[in-house]
Coordinates of C-alpha atoms in Angstrom, one line a residue:
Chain A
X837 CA -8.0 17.6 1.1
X838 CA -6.6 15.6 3.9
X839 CA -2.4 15.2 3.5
X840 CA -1.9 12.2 6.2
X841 CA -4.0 9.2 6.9
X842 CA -6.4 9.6 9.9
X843 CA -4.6 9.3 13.3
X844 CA -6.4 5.9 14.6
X845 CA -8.9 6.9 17.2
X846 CA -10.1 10.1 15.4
X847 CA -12.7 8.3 13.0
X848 CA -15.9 7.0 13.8
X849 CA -14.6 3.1 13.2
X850 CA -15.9 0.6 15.5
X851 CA -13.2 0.7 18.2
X852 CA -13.2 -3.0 18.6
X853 CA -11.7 -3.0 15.1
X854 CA -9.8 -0.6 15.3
X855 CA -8.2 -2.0 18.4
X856 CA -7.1 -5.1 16.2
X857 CA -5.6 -3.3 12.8
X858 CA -1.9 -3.9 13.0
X859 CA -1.1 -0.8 10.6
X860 CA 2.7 0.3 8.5
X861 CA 4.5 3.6 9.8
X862 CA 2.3 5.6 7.5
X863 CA -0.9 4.0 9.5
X864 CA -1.7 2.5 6.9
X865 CA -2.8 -1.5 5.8
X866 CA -3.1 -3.2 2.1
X867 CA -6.6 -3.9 1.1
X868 CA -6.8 -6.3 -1.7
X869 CA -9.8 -6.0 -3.8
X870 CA -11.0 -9.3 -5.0
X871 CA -14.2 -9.8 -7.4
X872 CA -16.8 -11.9 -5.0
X873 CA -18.3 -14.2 -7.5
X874 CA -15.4 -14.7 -9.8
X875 CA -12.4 -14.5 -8.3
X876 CA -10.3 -12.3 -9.7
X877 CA -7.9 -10.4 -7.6
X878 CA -8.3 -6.5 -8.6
X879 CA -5.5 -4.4 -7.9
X880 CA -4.7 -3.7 -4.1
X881 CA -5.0 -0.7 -2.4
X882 CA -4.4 1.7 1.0
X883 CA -6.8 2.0 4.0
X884 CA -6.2 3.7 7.0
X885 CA -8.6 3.6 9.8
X886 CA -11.2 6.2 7.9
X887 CA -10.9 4.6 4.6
X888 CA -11.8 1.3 6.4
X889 CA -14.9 3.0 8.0
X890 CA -15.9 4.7 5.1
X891 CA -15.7 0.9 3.0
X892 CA -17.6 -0.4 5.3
X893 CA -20.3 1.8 6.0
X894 CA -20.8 3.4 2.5
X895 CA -21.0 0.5 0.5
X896 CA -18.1 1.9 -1.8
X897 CA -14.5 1.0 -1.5
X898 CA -12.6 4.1 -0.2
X899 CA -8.9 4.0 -0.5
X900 CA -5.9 6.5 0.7
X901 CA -3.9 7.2 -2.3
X902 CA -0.4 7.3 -0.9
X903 CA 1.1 9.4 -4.0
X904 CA -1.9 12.1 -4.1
X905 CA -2.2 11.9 -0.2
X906 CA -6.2 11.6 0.0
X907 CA -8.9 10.0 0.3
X908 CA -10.1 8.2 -3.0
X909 CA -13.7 6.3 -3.9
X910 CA -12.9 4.0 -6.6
X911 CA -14.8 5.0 -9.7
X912 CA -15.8 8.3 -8.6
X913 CA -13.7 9.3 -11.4
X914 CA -13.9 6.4 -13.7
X915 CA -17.4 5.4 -12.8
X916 CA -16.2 2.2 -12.6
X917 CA -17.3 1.9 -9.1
X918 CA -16.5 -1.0 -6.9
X919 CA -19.6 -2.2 -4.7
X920 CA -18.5 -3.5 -1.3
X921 CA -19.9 -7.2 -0.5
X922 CA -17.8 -8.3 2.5
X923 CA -14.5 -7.4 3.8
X924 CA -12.1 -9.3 6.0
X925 CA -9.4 -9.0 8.3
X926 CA -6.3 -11.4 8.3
X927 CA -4.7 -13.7 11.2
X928 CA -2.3 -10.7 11.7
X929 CA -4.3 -7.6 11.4
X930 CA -2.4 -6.4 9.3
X931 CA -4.1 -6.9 5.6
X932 CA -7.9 -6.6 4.2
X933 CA -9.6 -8.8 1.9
X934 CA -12.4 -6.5 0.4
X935 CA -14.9 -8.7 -1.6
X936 CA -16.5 -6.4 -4.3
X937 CA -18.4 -6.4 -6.9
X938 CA -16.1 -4.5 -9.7
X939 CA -17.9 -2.5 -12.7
X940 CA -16.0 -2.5 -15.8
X941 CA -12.4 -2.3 -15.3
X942 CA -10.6 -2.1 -12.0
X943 CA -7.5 -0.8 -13.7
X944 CA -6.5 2.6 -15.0
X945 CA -5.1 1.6 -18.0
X946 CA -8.8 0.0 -18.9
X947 CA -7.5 -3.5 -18.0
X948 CA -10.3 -5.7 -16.1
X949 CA -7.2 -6.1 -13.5
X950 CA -4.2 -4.2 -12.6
X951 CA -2.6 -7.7 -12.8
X952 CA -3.0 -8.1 -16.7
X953 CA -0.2 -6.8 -18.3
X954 CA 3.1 -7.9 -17.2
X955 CA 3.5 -11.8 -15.8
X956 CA 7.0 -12.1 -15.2
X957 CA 9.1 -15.1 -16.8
X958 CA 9.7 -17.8 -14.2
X959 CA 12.9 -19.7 -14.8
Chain B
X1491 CA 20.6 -14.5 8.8
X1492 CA 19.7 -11.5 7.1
X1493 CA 18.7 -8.5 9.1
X1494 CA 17.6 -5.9 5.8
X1495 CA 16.2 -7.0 2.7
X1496 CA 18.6 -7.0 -0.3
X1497 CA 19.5 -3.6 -1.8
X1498 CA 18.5 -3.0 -5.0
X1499 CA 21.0 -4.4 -7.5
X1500 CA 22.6 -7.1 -5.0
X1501 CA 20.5 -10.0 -6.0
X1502 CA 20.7 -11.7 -9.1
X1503 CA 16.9 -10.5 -9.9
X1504 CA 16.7 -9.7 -13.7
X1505 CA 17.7 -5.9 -13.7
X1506 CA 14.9 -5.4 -16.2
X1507 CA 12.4 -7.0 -13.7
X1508 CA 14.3 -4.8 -10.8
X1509 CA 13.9 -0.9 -12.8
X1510 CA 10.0 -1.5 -12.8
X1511 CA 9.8 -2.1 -9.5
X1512 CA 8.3 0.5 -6.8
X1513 CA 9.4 -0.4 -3.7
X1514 CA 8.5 1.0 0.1
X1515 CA 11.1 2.9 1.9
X1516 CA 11.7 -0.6 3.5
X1517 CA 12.5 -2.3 0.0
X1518 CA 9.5 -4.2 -0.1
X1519 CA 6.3 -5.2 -2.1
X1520 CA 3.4 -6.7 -1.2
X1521 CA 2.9 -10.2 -2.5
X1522 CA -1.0 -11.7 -2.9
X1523 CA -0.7 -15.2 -2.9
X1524 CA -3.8 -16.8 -4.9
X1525 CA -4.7 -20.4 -5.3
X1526 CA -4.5 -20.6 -9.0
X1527 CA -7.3 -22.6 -9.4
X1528 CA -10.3 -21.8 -7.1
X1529 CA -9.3 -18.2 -6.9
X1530 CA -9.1 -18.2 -3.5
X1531 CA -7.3 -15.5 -1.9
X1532 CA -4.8 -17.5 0.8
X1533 CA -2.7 -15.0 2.1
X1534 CA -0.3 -11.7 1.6
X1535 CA 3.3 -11.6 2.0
X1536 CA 6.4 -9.5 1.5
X1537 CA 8.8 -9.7 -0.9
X1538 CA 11.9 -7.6 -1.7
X1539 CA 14.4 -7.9 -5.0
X1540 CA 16.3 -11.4 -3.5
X1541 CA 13.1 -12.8 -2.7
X1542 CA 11.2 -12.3 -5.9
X1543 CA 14.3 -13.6 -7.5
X1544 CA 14.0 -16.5 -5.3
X1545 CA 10.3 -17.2 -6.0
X1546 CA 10.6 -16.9 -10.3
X1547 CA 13.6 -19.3 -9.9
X1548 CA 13.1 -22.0 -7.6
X1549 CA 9.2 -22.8 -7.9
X1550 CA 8.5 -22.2 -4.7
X1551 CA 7.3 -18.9 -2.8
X1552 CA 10.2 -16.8 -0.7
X1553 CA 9.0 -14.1 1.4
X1554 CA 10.8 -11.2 3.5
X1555 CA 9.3 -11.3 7.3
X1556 CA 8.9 -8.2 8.2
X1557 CA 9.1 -9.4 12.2
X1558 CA 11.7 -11.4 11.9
X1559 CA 13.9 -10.2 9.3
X1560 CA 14.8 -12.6 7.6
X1561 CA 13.9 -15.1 4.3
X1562 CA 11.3 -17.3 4.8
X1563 CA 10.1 -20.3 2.4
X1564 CA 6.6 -20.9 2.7
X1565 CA 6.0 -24.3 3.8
X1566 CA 9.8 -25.0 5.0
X1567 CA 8.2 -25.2 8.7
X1568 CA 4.7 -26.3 7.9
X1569 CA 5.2 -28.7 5.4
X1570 CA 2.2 -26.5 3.8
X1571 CA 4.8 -25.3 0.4
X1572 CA 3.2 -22.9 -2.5
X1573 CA 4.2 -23.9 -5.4
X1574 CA 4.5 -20.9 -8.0
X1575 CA 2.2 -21.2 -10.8
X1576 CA 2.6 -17.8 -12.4
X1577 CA 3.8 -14.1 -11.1
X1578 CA 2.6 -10.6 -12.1
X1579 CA 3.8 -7.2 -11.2
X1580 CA 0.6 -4.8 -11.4
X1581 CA 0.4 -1.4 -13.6
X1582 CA 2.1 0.7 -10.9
X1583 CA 5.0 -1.3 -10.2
X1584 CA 4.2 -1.8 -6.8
X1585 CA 2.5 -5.2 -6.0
X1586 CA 2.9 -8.6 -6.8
X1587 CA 0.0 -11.5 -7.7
X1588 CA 1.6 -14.7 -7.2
X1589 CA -0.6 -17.6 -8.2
X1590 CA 0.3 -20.6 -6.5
X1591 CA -0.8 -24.0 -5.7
X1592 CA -1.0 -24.3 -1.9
X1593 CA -0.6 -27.6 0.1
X1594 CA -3.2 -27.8 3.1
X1595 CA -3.2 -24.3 5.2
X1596 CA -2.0 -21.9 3.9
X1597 CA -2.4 -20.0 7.4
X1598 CA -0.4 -20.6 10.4
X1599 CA -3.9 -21.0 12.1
X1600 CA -4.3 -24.2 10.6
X1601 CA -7.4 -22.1 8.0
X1602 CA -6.9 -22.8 4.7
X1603 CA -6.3 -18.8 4.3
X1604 CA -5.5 -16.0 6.2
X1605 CA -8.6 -14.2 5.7
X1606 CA -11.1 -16.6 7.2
X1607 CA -11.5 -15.9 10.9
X1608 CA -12.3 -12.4 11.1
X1609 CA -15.2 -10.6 8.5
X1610 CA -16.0 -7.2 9.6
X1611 CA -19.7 -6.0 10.2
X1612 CA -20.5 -3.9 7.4
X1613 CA -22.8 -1.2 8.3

C-alpha cells in the first residue's frame, strides 16, 4: 500500500501533462466526476500524478483516498464502477473534469450522488 | 483585505451548517459551481466558513482565492455574476455543489467554463 501520493516525475504520465498540473501541498488536485450524458455532478475526488495516469490509461477512474492514504478504483469494492469517457484540465491546472459513465450509485451511502442528501437552506 | 480565511466560528455561518463541515488544513472546501440548468460543469472554487455564509445569504457566489487571499465575488470584475440557485454539502462533509446561474463566461478566458481548453489524451 502506497502512504503518500506519487512524487510528480516518478509515474509514467505523459510529461507534457504533468508539466502543466498545478497541484495542493499534498501533490494532489480535485477531480470532479460528472455523468457524460446526463449531467449530474458525482461526488469529487483526489488525483495525484499516478492516479491521473492510471484514469486515463485504464479506462477506470482511480482516485488517492486522502484518509486511507492509497490508491483507490471506484467500484472495485462496490462494483459500481465508473467508466472513464473524457477528462479535462482547467484554465489553471489546478482541477479535473472526469466525464464518466457512473454504474449504479456513485455514493457510499447508495445515493446516485454524493450531493443528494443535504442542500443547505439559502436565506 | 483579508489575508486567512475566517476561523471556524468567526462568521455568522449557521453553527449547525459549520460542525458538518470538513475542512483542509487551510480552512477550505472545494466549491463546483454547475449551471443549474444544462448541467454544465463551469468551474471550481474555494470557499471557507465566511464565504459559504456569504454565498447562502446574498444570492450570489463568494469565493476564497487561494492566490490572492482574499474574498472574491464572482462577476464583481467581470460583470459575468453566478447567481446561486441551490447549495449542497456532499456525504463526507467536505465539498460543496453550488448550482448557479451563470451570466456569459464563467472563465476568465472568456470560455463559457473552465474546463474547455484543455481535454487530456486518453490512452
Amino acid at each position: 500500500m502506497s502512504t503518500t501520493p506519487a512524487v510528480p516525475g516518478s509515474t509514467a504520465l505523459a510529461p507534457e501533462i504533468a508539466a502543466r498540473l498545478k497541484r495542493t501541498d499534498d501533490g494532489l488536485l480535485p477531480a470532479v466526476a460528472q455523468q457524460y450524458d446526463t449531467g449530474e455532478v458525482l461526488m469529487l475526488g483526489w488525483m495525484d500524478d499516478e492516479a491521473l495516469h492510471r484514469t486515463l490509461t485504464t479506462g477506470r477512474c482511480t482516485y488517492w483516498s486522502r484518509s486511507r492514504r492509497e490508491y483507490w478504483v471506484k467500484g472495485d469494492t462496490s462494483g459500481h464502477v465508473q467508466r472513464v469517457v473524457s477528462v479535462a484540465l482547467d484554465c489553471d491546472g489546478d482541477t479535473l473534469l472526469v466525464k464518466v459513465d457512473q454504474s449504479g450509485a456513485a455514493c457510499h451511502t447508495g445515493d446516485r450522488t454524493c450531493f443528494d442528501a443535504d442542500v443547505l437552506p439559502l436565506a
